[in-house]
Each structure stands twice: as C-alpha cells, then as structure tokens.
Coordinates of C-alpha atoms in Angstrom, one line a residue:
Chain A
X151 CA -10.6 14.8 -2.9
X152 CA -11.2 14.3 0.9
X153 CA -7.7 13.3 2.7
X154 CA -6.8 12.5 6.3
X155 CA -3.0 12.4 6.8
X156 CA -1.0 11.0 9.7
X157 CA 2.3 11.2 10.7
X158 CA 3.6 7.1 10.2
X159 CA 6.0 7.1 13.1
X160 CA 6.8 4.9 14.4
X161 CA 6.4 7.0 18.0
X162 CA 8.1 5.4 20.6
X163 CA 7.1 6.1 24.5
X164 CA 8.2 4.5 27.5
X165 CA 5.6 2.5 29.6
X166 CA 3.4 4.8 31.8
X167 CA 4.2 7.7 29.6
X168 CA 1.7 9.8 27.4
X169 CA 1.1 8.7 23.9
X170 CA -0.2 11.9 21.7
X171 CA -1.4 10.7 17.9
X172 CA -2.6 13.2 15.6
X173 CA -4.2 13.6 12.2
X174 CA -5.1 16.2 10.1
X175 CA -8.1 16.3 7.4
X176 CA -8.8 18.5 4.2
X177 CA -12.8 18.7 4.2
X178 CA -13.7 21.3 6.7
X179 CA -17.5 19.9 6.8
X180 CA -16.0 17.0 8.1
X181 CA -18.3 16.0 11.3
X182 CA -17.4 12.8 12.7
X183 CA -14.0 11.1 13.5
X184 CA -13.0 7.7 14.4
X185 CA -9.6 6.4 15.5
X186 CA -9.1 2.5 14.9
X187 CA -6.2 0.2 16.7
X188 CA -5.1 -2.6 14.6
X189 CA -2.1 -4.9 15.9
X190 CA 0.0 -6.6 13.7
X191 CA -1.5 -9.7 11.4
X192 CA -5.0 -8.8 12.7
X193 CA -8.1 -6.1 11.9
X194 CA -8.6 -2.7 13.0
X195 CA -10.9 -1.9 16.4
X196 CA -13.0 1.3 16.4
X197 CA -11.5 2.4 20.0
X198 CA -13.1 6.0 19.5
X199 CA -15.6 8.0 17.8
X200 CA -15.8 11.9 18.3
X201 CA -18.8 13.9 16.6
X202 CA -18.4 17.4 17.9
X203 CA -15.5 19.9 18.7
X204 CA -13.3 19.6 22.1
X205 CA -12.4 16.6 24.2
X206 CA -13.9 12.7 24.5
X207 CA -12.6 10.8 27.2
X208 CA -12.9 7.0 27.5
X209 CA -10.4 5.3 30.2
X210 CA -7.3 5.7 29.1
X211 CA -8.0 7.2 25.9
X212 CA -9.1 11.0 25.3
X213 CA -10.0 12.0 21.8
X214 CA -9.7 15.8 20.5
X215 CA -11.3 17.6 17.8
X216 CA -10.1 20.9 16.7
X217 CA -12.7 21.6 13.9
X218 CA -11.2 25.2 13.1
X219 CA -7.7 24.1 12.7
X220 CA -8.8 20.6 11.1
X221 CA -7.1 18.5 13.4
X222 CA -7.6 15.4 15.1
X223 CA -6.0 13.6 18.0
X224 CA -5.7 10.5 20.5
X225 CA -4.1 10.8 23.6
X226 CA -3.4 7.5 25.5
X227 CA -3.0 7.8 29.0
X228 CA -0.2 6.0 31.4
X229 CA 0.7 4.3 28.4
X230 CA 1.0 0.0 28.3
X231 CA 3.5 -2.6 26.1
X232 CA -0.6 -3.8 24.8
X233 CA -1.0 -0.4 23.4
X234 CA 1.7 -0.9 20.8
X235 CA -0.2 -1.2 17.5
X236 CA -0.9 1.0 15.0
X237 CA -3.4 3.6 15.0
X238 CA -5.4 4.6 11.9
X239 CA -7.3 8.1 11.9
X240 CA -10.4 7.9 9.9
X241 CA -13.3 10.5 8.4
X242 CA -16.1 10.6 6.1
X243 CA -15.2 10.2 2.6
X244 CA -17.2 11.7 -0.5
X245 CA -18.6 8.2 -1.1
X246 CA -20.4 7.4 2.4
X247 CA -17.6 5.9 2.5
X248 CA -14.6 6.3 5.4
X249 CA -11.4 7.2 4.4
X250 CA -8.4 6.3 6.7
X251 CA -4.7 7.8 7.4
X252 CA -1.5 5.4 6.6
X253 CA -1.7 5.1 10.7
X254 CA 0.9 5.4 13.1
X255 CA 3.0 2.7 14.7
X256 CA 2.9 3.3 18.3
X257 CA 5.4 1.2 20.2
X258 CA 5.3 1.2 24.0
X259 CA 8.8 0.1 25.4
X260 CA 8.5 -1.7 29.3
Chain B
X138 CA -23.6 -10.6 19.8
X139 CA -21.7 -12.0 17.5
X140 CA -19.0 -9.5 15.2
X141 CA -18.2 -9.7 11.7
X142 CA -18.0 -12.9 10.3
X143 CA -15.6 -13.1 7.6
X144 CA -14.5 -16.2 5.6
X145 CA -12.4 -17.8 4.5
X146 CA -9.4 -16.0 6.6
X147 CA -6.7 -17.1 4.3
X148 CA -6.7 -17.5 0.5
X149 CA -3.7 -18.2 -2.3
X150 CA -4.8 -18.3 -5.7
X151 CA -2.8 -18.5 -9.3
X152 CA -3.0 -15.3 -11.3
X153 CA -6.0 -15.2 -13.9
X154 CA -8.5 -17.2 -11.4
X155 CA -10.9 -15.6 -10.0
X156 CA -12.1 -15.4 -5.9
X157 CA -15.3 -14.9 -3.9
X158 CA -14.8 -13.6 -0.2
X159 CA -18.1 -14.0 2.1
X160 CA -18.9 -11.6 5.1
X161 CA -21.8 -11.7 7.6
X162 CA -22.4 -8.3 9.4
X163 CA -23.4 -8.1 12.7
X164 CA -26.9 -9.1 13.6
X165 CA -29.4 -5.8 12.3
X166 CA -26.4 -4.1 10.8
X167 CA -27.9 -3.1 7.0
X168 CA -24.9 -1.7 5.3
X169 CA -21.6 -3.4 4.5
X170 CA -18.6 -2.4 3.1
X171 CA -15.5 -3.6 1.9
X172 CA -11.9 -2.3 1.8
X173 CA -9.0 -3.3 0.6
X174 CA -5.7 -2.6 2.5
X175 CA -2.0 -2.6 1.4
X176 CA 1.3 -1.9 3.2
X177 CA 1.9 0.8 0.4
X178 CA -1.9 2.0 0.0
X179 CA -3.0 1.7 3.2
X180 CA -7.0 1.0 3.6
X181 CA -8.7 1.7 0.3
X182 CA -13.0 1.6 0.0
X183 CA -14.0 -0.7 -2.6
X184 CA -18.0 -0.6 -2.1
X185 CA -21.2 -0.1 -0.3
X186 CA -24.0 -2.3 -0.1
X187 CA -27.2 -1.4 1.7
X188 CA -30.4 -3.3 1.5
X189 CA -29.2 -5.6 -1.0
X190 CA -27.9 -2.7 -3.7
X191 CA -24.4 -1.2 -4.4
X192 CA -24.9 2.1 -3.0
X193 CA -21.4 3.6 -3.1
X194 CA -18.0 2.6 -5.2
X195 CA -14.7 3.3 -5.0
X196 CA -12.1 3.6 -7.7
X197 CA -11.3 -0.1 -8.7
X198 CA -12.0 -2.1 -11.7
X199 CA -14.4 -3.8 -13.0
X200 CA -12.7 -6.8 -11.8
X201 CA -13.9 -6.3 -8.0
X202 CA -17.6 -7.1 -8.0
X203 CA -19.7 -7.3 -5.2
X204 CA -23.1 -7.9 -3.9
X205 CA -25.4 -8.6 -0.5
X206 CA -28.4 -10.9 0.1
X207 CA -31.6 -10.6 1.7
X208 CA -30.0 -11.4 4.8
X209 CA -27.7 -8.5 4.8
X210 CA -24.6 -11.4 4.1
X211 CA -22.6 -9.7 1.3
X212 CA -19.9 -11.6 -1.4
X213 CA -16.8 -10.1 -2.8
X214 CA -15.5 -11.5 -6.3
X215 CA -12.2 -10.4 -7.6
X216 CA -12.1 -11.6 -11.2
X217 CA -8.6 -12.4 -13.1
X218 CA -6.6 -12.4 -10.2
X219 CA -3.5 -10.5 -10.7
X220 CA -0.2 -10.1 -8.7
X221 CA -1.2 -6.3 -7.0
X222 CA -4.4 -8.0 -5.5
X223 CA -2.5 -9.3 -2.6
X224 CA -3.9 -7.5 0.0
X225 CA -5.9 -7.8 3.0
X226 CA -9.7 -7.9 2.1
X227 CA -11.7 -6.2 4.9
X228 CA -15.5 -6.1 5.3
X229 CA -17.2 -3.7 7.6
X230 CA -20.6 -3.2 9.3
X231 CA -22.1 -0.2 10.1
X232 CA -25.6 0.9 11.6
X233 CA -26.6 4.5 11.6
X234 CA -26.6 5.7 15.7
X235 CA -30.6 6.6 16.5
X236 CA -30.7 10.6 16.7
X237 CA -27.0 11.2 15.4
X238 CA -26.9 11.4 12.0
X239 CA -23.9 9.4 12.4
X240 CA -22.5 6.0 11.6
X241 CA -20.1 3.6 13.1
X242 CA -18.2 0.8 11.4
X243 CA -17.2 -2.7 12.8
X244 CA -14.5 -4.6 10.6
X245 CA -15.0 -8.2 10.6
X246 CA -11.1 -10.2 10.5
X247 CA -10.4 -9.8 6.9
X248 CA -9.3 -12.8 4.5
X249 CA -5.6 -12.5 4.1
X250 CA -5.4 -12.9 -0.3
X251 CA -2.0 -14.0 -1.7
X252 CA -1.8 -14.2 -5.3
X253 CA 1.0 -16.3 -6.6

C-alpha cells in the first residue's frame, strides 16, 4: 500500500518569513510529485509538479525531491497572509491513481 | 480555456436516495477522475475513466458508480445515500505531458454533498 504522509500542522510563520512543508512517501519507484494549495471551502490548485531529484523553482515556490531519503518538500519564499491554506503532497498511487497527504495548514500571520 | 466544470456545487439529499454529480474536463483532457474528500479521510480516489471506460477503482462500494461519454463529460451516481457520504466530491482532469511519461491533474470545484 503506497502512502504519502504529512505532518498536519498547523505551521505558523510570520509574513515575509520562510515556509518549509514536507512529505514523506513509502514507494521508492515513486517518480513524480505534486504539491496542491486548497483554501478553505474551495478545491485544491496543482501549484507544483517535480519529476526528477533536486530542486524546482517557480517564483516564490521551490520544490525538492530527495528520491534516496523519500522525501518531499515545498518551500515558499518571503511568505504572504494569501499563502495561508492548506497544502496537500501528492504521488502516484497503485491504481493510476494519485494518492494525497492529510495536508498541512499553513497560516501566515501579518 | 475553460477548467473543470463541475455541477451542481451544492447538494442535500435524504438518506436512501440516490445522486448523480456531472463533470466536464477541460477541453482535450481524456481521462477523469473522481475523489472523494473528508475532514477525517482526507482525499480518497474513487475512479478512472479514460476514453469512455472505467480504467482504475478505488476501494468503495458498489454504491459509487460512475461513467464518461463520448465527449469525455463523466457522471458520478452514489446510490442509497447514507449519512458517511457527506463529503466533498471532487472530479479531476488529467492529460499525459508529450515526452514525459507523466501526468498532471486539474480539479474542477467539487459539489459540496450533505446527506441529512
């Protein structure tokens, strides 16, 4: 049974601060990772995909892969009050499926 | 071009009746899924359709049905409604990126179910 766990917070930064999210997964043939923002009462928004080991950088948002130790993070950069949502960590699942963390509440305080 | 399309976004049904939930992928997406998420469960895959047949399923019962048209639209029916089925019913569109092997998936807005 694949897995991808988060840690549920809720992480707390101040506003221009770093926010670090991370997220481990059990299938070590894992290849591709996606991190999704949903904000309260709405969806979740595919804000990064990253395919191969080492560091994906988008604006704000940089996205590491450790393939070795199975890990998985987002770092959000000079962090905003609009950031606060949750983040949910997702991988492939054994039925072409994805399969998703519980997320982390990230709350950015002004 | 337009997102995921889903409708209706808000539902309340009686226990024992039964509900179809619609979803329109975006334009040349083939495959659609659908997930179910829960403040306790989190986001939970349902099914798969690609080209009009169920290609993958998750561990629900019979009850959840699904399946897409010609058009790549896809229907959700939850028969027998019970209490647990309140949940957020999220669809998803993917398309397979040219010369990567991989896939990324688009979630329409999700139809809010409460089951009363």
């Amino acid at each position: 049974q694949k897995e991808v766990e988060q840690n549920s917070g809720p992480l707390s930064v101040p506003e221009g601060a770093i926010a670090s999210l991370n997220c481990t997964y059990s299938d070590r043939g894992s290849q591709s990772f996606f991190w999704y923002r949903q904000y309260s009462g709405k969806s979740p928004e595919l804000i990064m995909s990253i395919y191969s080991n080492g560091d994906k950088e988008d604006g704000r948002f940089t996205a590491q892969l450790n393939k070795a130790s199975q890990y998985v993070s987002l770092l959000i950069r000079d962090s905003q009050p609009s950031d606060s949502a949750t983040y949910l960590c997702a991988g492939p699942g054994s039925q072409g499926n994805l399969i998703f963390g519980k997320g982390t509440k990230l709350s950015v305080k002004p | 071009k337009a997102g995921v399309t889903q409708t209706p976004r808000y539902l309340i049904k009686t226990r024992g009746q039964q509900v179809t939930l619609s979803c329109s992928p975006i334009s040349g997406h083939r495959s659609v899924s659908w997930y179910q998420q829960t403040p306790g469960q989190g986001l939970q895959f349902l099914f798969e359709y690609f080209s009009e047949t169920q290609r993958n399923k998750g561990n629900f019962p019979g009850r959840f049905s699904g399946r897409q048209f010609s058009n790549s639209r896809s229907e959700m029916n939850v028969s027998t409604l019970e209490l647990g089925d309140s949940a957020l019913y999220l669809c998803a569109s993917s398309f397979l990126i040219s010369g990567t092997g991989n896939t990324e998936a688009f979630f329409g807005q999700g139809t809010r179910l409460t089951v009363v």
